Every structure is written in structure tokens, then in C-alpha cells.
XYZ file of C-alpha atoms in Angstrom:
705
model
C 0.014 0.050 -0.020
C 2.767 2.324 0.951
C 4.671 1.590 -2.265
C 1.576 2.326 -4.379
C 1.126 5.692 -2.534
C 4.783 6.501 -3.268
C 4.278 5.677 -6.902
C 1.285 7.894 -7.096
C 3.130 10.804 -5.450
C 6.059 10.197 -7.924
C 3.633 10.310 -10.801
C 2.024 13.597 -9.646
C 5.470 15.076 -9.136
C 6.473 14.031 -12.637
C 3.263 15.504 -14.025
C 3.867 18.824 -12.142
C 7.341 18.907 -13.636
C 5.971 18.288 -17.117
C 3.270 20.861 -16.674
C 5.945 23.415 -15.597
C 8.024 22.478 -18.680
C 5.109 22.888 -21.067
C 4.009 26.190 -19.525
C 7.608 27.501 -19.791
C 7.708 26.406 -23.462
C 4.463 28.107 -24.301
C 5.473 31.278 -22.284
C 8.787 31.353 -24.095
C 6.939 31.053 -27.484
C 4.687 33.970 -26.606
C 7.595 35.995 -25.338
C 9.706 35.457 -28.423
C 6.859 36.168 -30.822
C 5.233 39.153 -29.175
C 8.171 40.789 -27.307
C 11.398 39.899 -29.070
C 9.695 39.597 -32.497
C 12.094 36.682 -33.070
C 10.287 33.393 -32.680
C 12.384 30.145 -32.423
C 9.287 27.934 -31.740
C 7.226 26.925 -34.723
C 3.432 27.200 -34.681
C 3.187 23.364 -34.761
C 5.570 23.071 -31.734
C 3.579 25.707 -29.809
C 0.242 23.950 -30.701
C 1.679 20.619 -29.588
C 2.806 21.942 -26.227
C -0.667 23.530 -25.681
C -2.513 20.275 -26.588
C -0.387 18.205 -24.250
C -0.806 20.743 -21.381
C -4.574 20.895 -21.902
C -4.794 17.116 -21.891
C -2.814 16.752 -18.592
C -4.869 19.437 -16.911
C -8.205 17.946 -18.026
C -7.079 14.585 -16.646
C -5.687 16.167 -13.446
C -7.781 19.331 -12.553
C -5.781 19.802 -9.358
C -2.833 20.836 -11.485
C -4.784 23.789 -13.018
C -3.823 27.251 -11.897
C -5.214 30.634 -12.864
C -2.032 31.694 -14.697
C -1.931 28.567 -16.859
C -1.954 29.350 -20.574
C -4.996 27.086 -20.864
C -7.080 29.489 -18.803
C -6.946 32.241 -21.394
C -10.204 30.871 -22.850
C -13.065 29.006 -21.376
C -14.633 31.233 -18.739
C -18.382 31.345 -18.631
C -20.116 34.347 -20.178
C -20.819 37.278 -17.918
C -24.195 38.774 -17.240
C -22.638 42.303 -16.972
C -19.339 44.033 -16.392
C -18.409 44.999 -12.811
C -16.721 48.410 -12.223
C -13.064 48.998 -11.184
C -11.781 52.224 -9.558
C -8.289 53.159 -10.840
C -5.750 53.624 -8.074
C -4.355 56.537 -10.199
C -6.562 58.372 -12.682
C -5.959 57.438 -16.327
C -5.564 60.989 -17.762
C -6.265 62.020 -21.261
C -3.673 63.933 -23.226
C -3.690 67.427 -24.605
C -3.267 67.827 -28.278
C -1.132 69.911 -30.634
C -1.451 69.874 -34.477
C 1.729 71.426 -35.765
C 5.351 72.281 -34.891
C 4.367 75.577 -33.502
C 1.966 73.918 -30.997
C 4.653 71.484 -30.049
C 7.091 74.287 -29.349
C 4.518 76.163 -27.237
C 4.103 73.041 -25.094
C 7.816 72.676 -24.686
C 8.160 76.319 -23.682
C 5.712 75.834 -20.869
C 7.730 72.739 -19.758
C 11.005 74.688 -19.828
C 9.356 77.638 -17.861
C 8.037 75.397 -15.037
C 11.187 73.298 -14.779
C 13.683 76.202 -15.172
C 15.489 74.344 -17.981
C 16.276 75.098 -21.612
C 16.209 71.445 -22.814
C 14.515 68.355 -21.517
C 14.803 64.671 -22.685
C 11.597 63.308 -24.196
C 10.386 59.912 -25.355
C 8.400 59.789 -28.541
C 6.063 56.859 -29.225
C 3.266 56.117 -31.725
C -0.206 56.953 -30.587
C -2.059 53.746 -31.090
C -5.660 54.110 -32.123
C -7.164 51.508 -29.704
C -8.599 51.150 -26.221
C -6.570 52.111 -23.108
C -6.623 49.440 -20.343
C -4.990 48.961 -16.957
C -3.642 45.553 -15.858
C -2.989 44.839 -12.263
C -0.513 42.105 -11.180
C -0.167 40.740 -7.670
C 2.846 38.669 -6.907
C 3.475 38.596 -10.683
C 0.066 37.217 -11.569
C -2.631 39.018 -13.544
C -5.608 39.678 -11.229
C -7.610 42.537 -12.710
C -7.857 44.149 -16.196
C -10.001 47.194 -16.681
C -10.951 49.655 -19.346
C -10.129 53.391 -18.959
C -13.804 54.355 -18.644
C -14.101 57.954 -17.516
C -10.522 58.027 -16.318
C -11.478 57.311 -12.675
C -13.692 54.254 -13.025
C -13.585 51.535 -15.731
C -15.194 48.205 -16.488
C -13.703 44.870 -15.298
C -12.834 43.004 -18.444
C -10.280 40.687 -16.928
C -11.698 37.475 -18.574
C -11.609 39.110 -21.964
C -8.059 40.543 -21.534
C -6.772 37.088 -20.419
C -7.679 35.762 -23.918
C -5.117 38.131 -25.601
C -1.944 36.094 -25.991
C 0.272 39.219 -26.058
C -0.736 40.027 -22.415
C 1.300 37.984 -19.983
C -0.656 36.097 -17.339
C 2.488 35.829 -15.191
C 5.480 38.248 -15.134
C 8.958 37.189 -15.931
C 11.856 37.906 -13.664
C 13.726 40.704 -15.495
C 17.373 40.001 -14.518
C 20.184 42.160 -16.035
C 20.298 44.254 -12.852
C 16.732 45.398 -13.400
C 14.243 45.636 -10.422
C 12.523 42.420 -9.551
C 8.818 41.649 -9.993
C 7.008 43.881 -7.368
C 4.385 42.629 -5.012
C 1.748 44.743 -6.860
C 2.082 46.471 -10.122
C -0.317 48.267 -12.510
C 0.544 48.481 -16.192
C -1.223 50.609 -18.708
C -1.398 50.009 -22.420
C -3.472 49.892 -25.623
C -5.557 46.994 -26.889
C -5.920 47.270 -30.694
C -6.858 45.269 -33.755
C -4.227 45.086 -36.522
C -5.339 46.162 -40.013
C -4.775 42.659 -41.293
C -6.964 41.237 -38.479
C -9.659 43.863 -39.169
C -9.744 42.944 -42.834
C -10.130 39.255 -41.942
C -12.926 39.971 -39.488
C -14.776 42.022 -42.081
C -14.280 39.269 -44.653
C -15.987 36.805 -42.293
C -18.725 39.311 -41.664
C -19.297 39.714 -45.366
C -19.311 35.933 -45.987
C -21.869 35.589 -43.180
C -23.996 38.413 -44.760
C -23.528 40.487 -41.542
C -22.781 44.248 -41.309
C -19.139 45.335 -41.572
C -17.307 47.088 -38.867
C -16.547 50.707 -39.589
C -12.897 50.772 -38.471
C -10.351 48.705 -36.425
C -10.881 50.729 -33.290
C -14.621 50.144 -33.216
C -14.060 46.464 -33.924
C -11.535 46.282 -31.078
C -13.892 47.974 -28.698
C -16.736 45.670 -29.572
C -14.429 42.654 -29.285
C -13.113 43.606 -25.849
C -16.602 44.359 -24.408
C -18.094 40.904 -25.268
C -19.878 39.284 -22.382
C -18.669 35.919 -23.804
C -14.878 35.711 -23.605
C -14.924 32.970 -26.228
C -15.902 35.665 -28.744
C -13.102 37.920 -27.719
C -10.607 34.988 -27.957
C -11.637 34.481 -31.624
C -10.607 37.980 -32.516
C -6.869 38.725 -33.233
C -6.521 41.397 -30.647
C -3.061 42.748 -29.684
C -1.655 44.741 -26.869
C 1.146 47.223 -26.388
C 2.195 48.471 -22.884
C 3.098 52.142 -22.728
C 3.341 53.117 -18.967
C 3.869 51.941 -15.439
C 0.800 53.046 -13.372
C 0.324 52.373 -9.730
C 3.467 50.860 -7.983
C 5.298 51.114 -4.653
C 7.059 54.486 -4.766
C 10.444 52.972 -3.933
C 10.296 50.852 -7.083
C 9.152 53.665 -9.437
C 11.666 53.897 -12.369
C 13.485 57.170 -12.442
C 12.967 57.620 -16.244
C 10.164 56.670 -18.629
C 12.790 55.118 -20.947
C 13.963 52.851 -18.097
C 10.385 51.986 -17.372
C 9.833 50.878 -20.929
C 12.985 48.656 -20.793
C 11.794 47.181 -17.519
C 8.249 46.529 -18.866
C 9.788 44.656 -21.887
C 11.899 42.562 -19.586
C 8.768 41.689 -17.440
C 7.133 40.252 -20.577
C 5.088 43.073 -22.048
C 5.103 43.944 -25.800
C 5.846 47.640 -26.552
C 5.022 49.686 -29.512
C 7.919 49.579 -31.931
C 10.530 52.226 -32.621
C 9.990 54.429 -29.663
C 12.760 56.959 -29.463
C 14.691 58.859 -26.774
C 15.211 62.457 -27.971
C 17.642 65.003 -26.451
C 16.346 68.051 -28.266
C 13.045 69.425 -29.374
C 14.269 69.330 -33.035
C 14.764 65.620 -32.669
C 11.259 65.305 -31.161
C 9.656 67.059 -34.110
C 11.722 65.020 -36.596
C 10.395 61.824 -34.948
C 6.845 62.994 -34.999
C 7.181 63.665 -38.647
C 8.867 60.345 -39.123
C 5.861 58.522 -37.652
C 3.490 60.587 -39.873
C 5.365 59.439 -43.036
C 5.165 55.756 -41.970
C 1.542 55.838 -40.877
C -0.024 54.056 -43.842
C 2.674 51.447 -44.023
C 1.916 50.105 -40.551
C -0.253 47.074 -39.755
C -1.946 48.984 -36.921
C -3.819 52.344 -36.867
C -2.023 55.403 -35.316
C -3.490 58.894 -35.321
C -0.488 60.721 -33.944
C 2.686 60.543 -31.827
C 2.908 60.875 -28.025
C 5.694 63.025 -26.548
C 6.593 62.360 -22.914
C 9.097 64.040 -20.609
C 11.559 61.298 -19.757
C 12.636 62.004 -16.156
C 9.985 60.852 -13.604
C 11.101 63.581 -11.194
C 10.337 66.219 -13.755
C 7.033 64.614 -14.481
C 6.056 64.969 -10.769
C 7.242 68.560 -10.804
C 5.247 69.422 -13.864
C 2.054 67.757 -12.484
C -1.300 68.015 -14.358
C -3.818 70.665 -15.304
C -7.535 69.675 -15.233
C -7.507 66.018 -16.460
C -4.300 66.326 -18.577
C -0.683 65.803 -17.571
C 1.629 68.746 -18.303
C 4.508 66.329 -18.907
C 2.988 64.691 -21.988
C 1.401 65.897 -25.278
C -0.017 64.222 -28.287
C 0.867 65.500 -31.787
C -2.185 64.707 -33.864
C -1.573 64.031 -37.525
C -3.389 66.013 -40.187
C -6.884 64.858 -40.544
C -7.910 61.842 -42.617
C -11.408 63.183 -42.434
C -13.139 65.928 -44.191
C -16.639 67.418 -43.974
C -18.750 67.743 -47.211
C -22.266 67.389 -48.468
C -23.952 64.355 -49.847
C -25.445 64.991 -53.301
C -26.965 61.721 -54.309
C -26.677 57.982 -54.009
C -26.283 55.530 -56.877
C -26.524 51.742 -56.870
C -24.047 49.451 -58.512
C -25.013 45.920 -59.176
C -22.231 43.482 -58.611
C -21.612 40.098 -60.172
C -23.516 38.250 -57.485
C -26.437 40.555 -57.902
C -25.598 42.490 -54.689
C -26.798 46.057 -54.710
C -23.920 48.316 -53.558
C -24.811 51.868 -52.663
C -22.263 54.577 -53.589
C -22.373 58.091 -52.219
C -21.637 61.022 -54.544
C -20.313 63.931 -52.646
C -19.311 67.546 -53.229
C -15.545 67.105 -53.844
C -13.462 67.634 -50.675
C -9.777 67.460 -50.085
C -8.710 64.807 -47.620
C -5.061 64.084 -46.957
C -4.027 65.695 -50.198
C -6.567 63.716 -52.275
C -9.800 64.945 -53.773
C -12.598 62.696 -52.741
C -15.895 62.756 -54.555
C -17.432 59.411 -53.893
C -17.680 57.121 -50.816
C -18.822 53.581 -50.068
C -21.967 53.104 -47.985
C -21.666 49.322 -47.768
C -25.381 48.367 -47.615
C -28.885 49.546 -46.701
C -28.291 48.896 -42.994
C -25.332 51.310 -43.020
C -27.534 54.045 -44.471
C -30.088 53.467 -41.808
C -27.464 53.389 -39.002
C -26.114 56.690 -40.094
C -29.671 58.159 -40.441
C -28.390 59.491 -43.837
C -30.462 61.836 -45.874
C -29.844 63.275 -49.314
C -28.329 66.756 -48.918
C -26.837 66.003 -45.496
C -23.471 67.386 -44.360
C -21.326 64.321 -43.608
C -17.948 63.453 -42.202
C -15.886 61.305 -44.775
C -12.891 59.312 -43.776
C -9.991 58.151 -45.922
C -7.142 56.025 -44.749
C -4.323 54.927 -46.977
C -5.626 52.884 -49.870
C -9.017 52.226 -48.154
C -12.056 53.387 -50.146
C -13.471 56.589 -48.540
C -16.438 56.003 -46.310
C -19.001 58.164 -44.579
C -18.523 57.833 -40.873
C -20.955 60.455 -39.423
C -23.869 62.587 -40.328
C -23.867 66.191 -39.023
C -27.515 66.337 -38.068
C -27.068 69.728 -36.360
C -26.391 71.267 -39.797
C -29.716 70.187 -41.193
C -31.958 73.091 -42.540
C -35.049 71.106 -43.608
C -34.116 70.794 -47.235
C -32.702 67.274 -46.817
C -34.627 64.374 -48.427
C -35.266 60.829 -47.290
C -33.409 58.128 -49.285
C -35.424 54.969 -50.190
C -33.433 51.911 -50.997
C -34.664 50.457 -54.335
C -37.161 47.622 -54.301
C -36.300 46.815 -58.034
C -33.002 46.501 -59.748
C -31.841 49.876 -61.205
C -30.389 48.068 -64.275
C -33.029 45.567 -65.296
C -36.052 46.367 -63.121
C -36.364 42.910 -61.599
C -37.422 42.364 -57.991
C -34.853 42.989 -55.207
C -34.546 40.299 -52.482
C -32.948 40.445 -49.133
C -32.364 37.170 -47.419
C -33.214 37.089 -43.724
C -30.123 37.515 -41.583
C -28.033 39.055 -44.371
C -26.983 42.628 -44.806
C -27.080 42.800 -48.627
C -29.980 43.019 -51.032
C -29.780 41.186 -54.445
C -31.297 41.469 -57.895
C -33.055 38.150 -58.478
C -32.470 38.174 -62.270
C -29.515 35.945 -63.112
C -29.553 37.414 -66.665
C -29.312 41.090 -65.408
C -26.917 42.892 -67.749
C -25.157 44.561 -64.874
C -24.497 41.262 -63.233
C -23.451 39.681 -66.449
C -20.822 42.437 -67.161
C -19.417 42.142 -63.653
C -19.272 38.287 -63.804
C -17.569 38.363 -67.182
C -15.015 40.887 -66.008
C -14.336 38.890 -62.855
C -13.968 35.663 -64.869
C -11.440 37.247 -67.226
C -9.523 38.885 -64.409
C -5.926 37.999 -63.290
C -6.876 36.003 -60.288
C -9.281 33.832 -62.400
C -8.875 32.908 -66.011
C -6.486 35.851 -66.778
C -7.571 36.621 -70.296
C -5.254 39.356 -71.482
C -7.051 42.210 -73.345
C -10.436 41.524 -71.908
C -11.054 44.309 -69.469
C -14.280 45.693 -68.014
C -14.823 48.203 -70.877
C -14.427 45.595 -73.564
C -16.752 43.203 -71.684
C -19.378 45.824 -71.534
C -18.970 46.567 -75.283
C -19.369 42.866 -76.058
C -22.492 42.399 -73.830
C -24.105 45.572 -75.260
C -23.524 44.189 -78.748
C -25.317 40.967 -77.852
C -22.191 38.814 -78.302
C -22.006 37.387 -74.767
C -24.800 35.856 -72.621
C -22.571 33.944 -70.175
C -18.867 33.167 -69.530
C -19.032 30.125 -71.840
C -19.856 32.303 -74.771
C -16.333 33.726 -74.654
C -15.156 30.479 -76.036
C -17.495 30.774 -79.023
C -16.293 34.269 -80.022
C -13.960 32.768 -82.608
C -17.133 31.861 -84.555
C -18.196 35.537 -84.549
C -14.904 37.131 -85.634
C -16.603 39.259 -88.187
C -19.004 40.633 -85.593
C -16.050 41.484 -83.405
C -14.195 43.282 -86.280
C -17.359 45.389 -86.832
C -17.019 46.908 -83.334
C -15.165 50.105 -82.445
C -11.470 49.675 -81.682
C -11.485 46.038 -82.663
C -8.880 45.818 -85.575
C -7.690 42.446 -86.939
C -4.572 42.341 -84.859
C -6.064 42.954 -81.409
C -9.061 40.757 -82.300
C -6.853 37.848 -83.131
C -4.732 38.478 -80.029
C -7.859 38.402 -77.889
C -9.155 35.212 -79.466
C -5.749 33.540 -78.846
C -5.729 34.748 -75.175
C -9.239 33.257 -74.700
C -8.172 29.968 -76.212
C -5.070 29.906 -73.957
C -7.192 30.381 -70.830
C -8.654 26.854 -71.336
C -5.410 25.584 -69.789
C -5.838 27.473 -66.438
C -5.959 25.371 -63.258
C -9.303 24.223 -61.859
C -8.910 26.561 -58.864
C -8.737 29.529 -61.225
C -11.907 28.370 -63.028
C -13.810 27.916 -59.764
C -12.864 31.347 -58.548
C -13.799 32.824 -61.940
C -17.297 31.451 -61.609
C -17.935 33.958 -58.936
C -19.695 31.666 -56.402
C -20.692 33.707 -53.386
C -18.183 33.579 -50.531
C -15.633 31.747 -52.659
C -12.332 33.650 -52.917
C -9.007 32.359 -54.175
C -8.346 30.446 -50.990
C -11.563 28.537 -50.933
C -11.393 27.927 -54.610
C -7.972 26.275 -53.973
C -9.484 24.050 -51.215
C -12.168 22.945 -53.603
C -9.692 22.223 -56.411
C -7.565 20.329 -54.000
C -10.562 18.133 -53.096
C -12.395 17.421 -56.394
C -11.008 16.387 -59.739
C -13.385 18.452 -61.886
C -16.370 20.861 -61.839
C -18.634 17.856 -62.551
C -17.304 16.056 -59.525
C -17.707 19.149 -57.396
C -21.308 19.451 -58.485
C -22.040 15.933 -57.405
C -20.792 16.564 -53.903
C -23.191 16.488 -51.010
C -23.411 19.371 -48.476
C -21.757 16.983 -46.000
C -18.877 16.453 -48.383
C -18.296 20.119 -48.637
C -18.510 20.926 -44.863
C -16.024 18.142 -44.227
C -13.292 19.988 -46.229
C -10.661 21.103 -43.688
C -10.805 24.958 -43.393
C -14.182 25.195 -45.073
C -16.972 27.015 -43.218
C -20.610 25.964 -43.095
C -21.819 29.191 -44.800
C -19.378 28.846 -47.700
C -20.199 25.175 -48.089
C -23.889 25.976 -48.230
C -23.230 28.674 -50.820
C -21.235 26.252 -53.039
C -23.877 23.539 -52.611
C -26.775 26.013 -53.588
C -24.701 27.217 -56.657
C -24.240 23.551 -57.918
C -27.975 22.637 -57.371
C -29.082 25.598 -59.524
C -30.164 24.402 -62.938
C -28.755 27.359 -64.817
C -25.350 26.827 -63.168
C -25.366 23.118 -64.103
C -26.147 24.044 -67.726
C -23.311 26.563 -67.678
C -20.822 23.955 -66.345
C -21.914 21.588 -69.146
C -21.622 24.323 -71.735
C -17.997 25.117 -70.502
C -17.106 21.476 -70.811
C -18.618 21.401 -74.435
C -16.446 24.336 -75.441
C -13.294 22.725 -74.117
C -12.953 24.331 -70.656
C -12.313 21.089 -68.550
C -9.317 21.635 -66.183
C -8.426 18.798 -63.862
C -8.064 19.287 -60.041
C -7.044 17.268 -57.132
C -4.209 18.156 -54.970
C -0.817 17.399 -56.613
C 1.875 16.002 -54.412
C 4.231 18.637 -53.139
C 7.657 18.125 -54.810
C 10.505 17.302 -52.428
C 13.360 17.376 -54.769
C 12.772 20.590 -56.852
C 15.483 23.236 -57.254
C 13.853 25.320 -54.417
C 13.145 22.352 -52.117
C 13.843 23.179 -48.549
C 13.508 26.916 -49.053
C 10.894 28.987 -47.288
C 9.365 32.099 -48.881
C 7.009 34.762 -47.547
C 5.151 37.086 -49.977
C 4.022 40.653 -49.090
C 2.758 43.550 -51.132
C 1.260 43.731 -54.619
C 3.057 42.180 -57.625
C 2.427 43.596 -61.066
C 3.105 40.691 -63.433
C 1.464 37.938 -61.531
C -0.948 37.509 -58.597
C 0.092 36.309 -55.173
C -1.771 32.998 -55.945
C 0.227 32.517 -59.158
C 3.564 33.363 -57.428
C 2.718 30.799 -54.653
C 1.783 28.157 -57.083
C 5.001 28.552 -59.122
C 7.226 28.502 -55.985
C 5.406 25.469 -54.572
C 5.753 23.689 -57.907
C 9.541 24.117 -57.563
C 9.553 22.548 -54.077
C 9.570 25.714 -51.974
C 7.433 26.317 -48.922
C 5.354 29.525 -48.955
C 4.554 30.628 -45.331
C 2.427 33.476 -43.903
C 4.902 34.706 -41.266
C 8.483 35.906 -41.399
C 10.776 34.085 -38.941
C 14.469 33.665 -38.542
C 14.092 30.493 -40.623
C 12.577 32.281 -43.619
C 14.894 32.071 -46.595
C 13.435 34.900 -48.664
C 10.803 37.552 -48.359
C 9.259 38.723 -51.655
C 8.515 42.390 -51.367
C 5.994 43.903 -53.745
C 4.428 47.392 -53.914
C 2.668 48.755 -50.760
C 4.463 46.046 -48.713
C 3.365 45.944 -45.083
C 4.771 44.983 -41.693
C 6.297 41.705 -43.142
C 8.798 43.787 -45.003
C 9.761 45.542 -41.715
C 10.007 42.266 -39.936
C 12.288 40.882 -42.655
C 14.561 43.923 -42.203
C 14.531 43.460 -38.328
C 15.446 39.708 -38.702
C 17.915 40.358 -41.460
C 16.163 38.027 -43.803
C 17.062 38.347 -47.608
C 14.374 40.119 -49.668
C 13.552 39.840 -53.368
C 11.792 42.422 -55.450
C 9.472 41.401 -58.276
C 12.192 41.350 -61.032
C 14.489 39.290 -58.727
C 11.637 36.843 -58.006
C 10.941 36.456 -61.701
C 14.605 35.902 -62.498
C 14.797 33.266 -59.757
C 11.710 31.461 -61.004
C 12.918 31.518 -64.654
C 16.248 30.067 -63.573
C 14.740 27.310 -61.385
C 12.076 26.469 -64.015
C 14.747 26.304 -66.679
C 16.451 23.532 -64.699
C 19.232 25.646 -63.291
C 20.219 25.969 -59.731
C 19.180 29.375 -58.482
C 22.059 31.479 -57.254
C 20.404 32.201 -53.972
C 21.451 29.197 -52.053
C 22.507 30.712 -48.671
C 19.657 32.150 -46.536
C 22.345 34.424 -45.026
C 23.253 36.082 -48.274
C 21.191 38.458 -50.482
C 22.371 37.905 -54.053
C 19.320 39.583 -55.655
C 18.311 42.317 -53.358
C 15.025 44.172 -53.435
C 15.252 47.691 -54.728
């Protein structure tokens, strides 16, 4: 009996040691990814450690602790949020809008402190939600929103789901102060632009309203009563300040505090700078302004903070703003103008897309005369009337959108807008499916839909028919030459009719006919994408082509077959199934086969001995001569792996136009980069049977320009 008890104790001790090892591995992975920006643990290794830890804790609940990584998700939904009183008020910042305003602020600082120069730290002003995190004995106990600055909401369960927020602090080492008994850390929760785009894509696929901007989406995500919903959103966190702490442990400078926070395990906003002079401060503010649109997160300014803690205390605060910090707000990306009228564009799926026509207004150096309104619900949410004065927002390459109506400027001349009940192009009935945000023209033969479908089918991501753009498609439809996409492959029989059209000389007509014929050889994934099935983008088209050998086989699939495809959602599966069951679509597929468009699918085995075997590539930015899907397919055909994340193990990062944070990460990790000409040269050499001259991942033989 005693021996069995000893064995049981030994087993538990062994499990405790294993649990500690797994937690350390997971914490190390999070720290390297979010803090050091230099992961050495692969996603597969991290997932395996988490699965094993979860299995052990489920089998032995006594081993579960509140700071275990498994406890980030799984709390029961709340009925409401409790309130939290901040030990120190979370003050708002004063704003300046130009260099003169910044110098006026600095002059006040110099006057109060009796100095003619003061060190300052400049950080990006993240457009997110300020939160306060309280740690006791190094463990996260409370997380609260800023609220009114004095009292916030207790959103601890939701904040625990954000992997970038440490549940347990690390011992700093390197001569830095140890973990204090109690520490409050303040920072910003935000949604990266890439995550925001992914969320809105899912909203669109589900027929739900789109979020207006990343900040609103982040706020909505953090204030979910069900933490499981928050956990599904790719929220991030940057720490920016030490809040309440024992006075004896207060860092003597803000720059030291940031270094300490990083050592404790908190992610910080990148590229903060310590500036000795006001000229350096202004230069850094302008530097952030120039980089604004290239970042993967929203910033609306730069924050300038006096570095020395003693000077901060001497400067104090006025009203609810600290004198020792100021926000330089970037020039507006918003403008105020008047709505003239609304037009409806009919898309390839029949969706009615409202477009606002505005009195032209300058926003960020660009004249804006139109803005998207998304759908009927957005018009209703804004309470938008024709003739209203509105606030229009433009950020980077994002299509301008109306974000607010200035109802106080109404004078009675405004008119109600009524969403159409019939298609503005063909007059057919408009239908809105219950639970979806979009309204649709019910006529599959609607000329507007047909033109959009044909242009999509001929586009680069689909059948890539050179010379067949939107204008030419419209010309052919208006001439009665095209009734569906299969008719493209019958145009060779109507060559004389083509030659009779404007701008259709013999040479470009024959070039077009050859391009149409060549498109018959495109892969099945491209054809599926080109058919314009609702909710089926390039990724989902690739999944279908990897599962089915032909369009005919796809159309014989049951709904259960489609749902079972890994990575395929139920909404997308239903959309594909409905498309395949529609008689007109079945006739179209048969017609495509009859005219010779019968590509084969099925997932080809990944080559293991190609000239690029063993090499890992990451693509970022826009390529001019081929789509990202085409580049991926060609690299994979040569044996390369195409990943989504840049790590130290990445061999090459392909940098196109308007590249985002992956290019910055490649530079930080000193990974070789290739511009588009260099990529094309490498592909040509590898496809020609040669050995590419880029063998060493530590060299950069063909640098990006």
C-alpha cells in the first residue's frame, strides 16, 4: 500500500514537472513572438505543447492554476461587467497639431522646470482602447478599461484571452528591479489592420454588417460578455506606462520603465525613441506621420513624454491632462462635405452596392468625390438623408467612407433616401435574405451582373484573359455577343462581328481570341474562382480544387462532403452547394465542358526534390506581373514552402508594392528580400532547370530595390 502511494506521489510530481516545462515552453513562445519579435518555436511546436498541457490538466484538474496558458479561454459568459476604480486616474492627453503647437508646449515645460532642454520619449499614438492591468505577486488579477479615467469596466476575462498580455510576469534579470508585490501596467488594446480585414471578410461571408474601423471592432471585441468571442478576434496589446506601484520601485525615467516592462514580458510599441532636443522630437513625429499608412496598426499621432520621472512629478497636471506629456495629432484623414446623391451598382452576385456621390473635398491631399456606404443597414445606422453634411474618412488605400452625419447642420431641405425595391439596371425584384446585410437582384440574366461576372471571370486571379477588361466586356455584352462566360469560347465563330465593333482591328481581335483559347489551360482553382460563387475567394477555390478532380465532380458533392473539407466553413459550403444545385449553373458547367474548358483538379503531391526544395518564402505587397496566388503556385511547384509569417528560418521575403509589416519584420530579422524582377529571375532560372544562385539564406544575391 505504501509503495503504491509512493508511486502515485512520484507520478504527480512528474506531471507537475511536465506541466511546468510545457508552460515554460508556451510562455517562451509567446515572449519570443510578441516581445522579441524573433520566434524560435514553430506554430506546430507551440500547438503541440498547448494540446499536451490541456490534456494533462483535463485529466488532473488539481494541477490547473489561474495563470496557466490554458485558462486564457473558457470562462463562462458574464451577465454584465463590474466596475473598477483606478488607483491613479487614467488621464487624457492634450493635443497639438503642428510644430508651433509642439514648441509652445515645450516652452511651458521649460518655464516650469527652469530648464532650456528636456529629454523626451516619442512613441506612436495607437488608435485603440486604453486598459489597466493589475498584477499581484506577478500574476494578472484585474484588467479594466479606462472608462471615464477614474472608473472603468472589469474586463479581466476578456483581456486574459489576448496572448500578447502575460498572465504571469517574468523575472527581469540584467540588474533590473524584480517583480514587485503589486504592479499596475497601462497599455493599448488594438486590432491590426490585417486582423480587421479578416474579421470584415468573415462578416461579409456571413452576410452581416461590416465594422466601420479597427478601433470600433476592437472595442466591440473587448466588451463581449462571452470571452470566447473575444478569444476568436486577433486582438493585440502594447504596454506604454507603469501605473500604480510602490514608490520605492518607481523607475527614475520613462525610458527605463519601458525597458523594464519589456523585460517583465510586455510587448511595446515599436521604434519608440529617446530624444535629447526638441528638433529631434519634431523630426520623430514627422517620421511617424510618413510611416503611418505602411503600418499594420492604426495610429493617429505621436505621443511625446518628458523622460525623467522627477520632472513629470514637478510638472504635475492641469484639469485632467498631464503637463509632462502631449499628443501630436496627424493632419486629418477626415473631411466634411455634402452628400449630393446615392447611386446603386449591381455586382456580379447581384448585390446592390450603394455609392455616395459627394461635393468634392480634399482629404489628406486627395480629392474625394465618392464614398462607399456598404449596404442599406449602414444608411439606416447613419440616419443618412440626401443633402446631409457628412464626415468622410479616408485612410491609406482604403475606399473613402461616410462615418458620421452632422444632423445639427440640417436646414429642412434634406430628403429621405429609399433603398430600391427593384434592380436599377433591369427592373427585376430585389430580394434580401433574412439575416443578411445585402440586397440582391433576382434576375441572373441582369446585364449589370453579367458584365461584372464576365470581367471577374477574365481577371488576373481567375482565367487571366489578356485584353479583356471591363470596358471591352461591356462593349461585347451591349452588342449581344455574350450571354454567359462560356460564350467567350464561342467568339472565334463571330470574328466578323467583333471586327465590326469600335477599336477592334484584326490584330487585337486575333490576339484576344488567342488569349481566350489559352485560358482553357488554367488550373481548376482559377476556373472555380472565376465562376464567382458567393463567398468563394481564391483560398476557398484552392481548397475545392484540391478536393475535387473536376467541376462535374464538385457539383455531385453533397453538403456533408463540402462541410467536411478542412478549413471550409458551413456558410461557404452551403453557398457552393446551392450554386451547384441551380439548374442554370449546371447548364453553364456543361456548356463550359462542351467548349473545351475542362481543367483537372485534385491536390498534386508537393515536390520534395525541386530546385527550391527546402527553401521557405513569404510574400508581401502587390506584384504587377502575377498574382500572389500565381507566385505561390510557381514557388510550390519548384519545391519551395510559402509561409504566412516571417521568422528567422525564412529564406526569402518577396517584397512587392505597398508592402506591409512583413517587409519591416524581414529587415529586423535580417532576412534576404527579393523584389519582383528578382523573383521572376529566380523562377525563370529554377524552372529552366538551373540551380538558383540564392542558395544561402544568410546572403542576399538579388536584393530588393
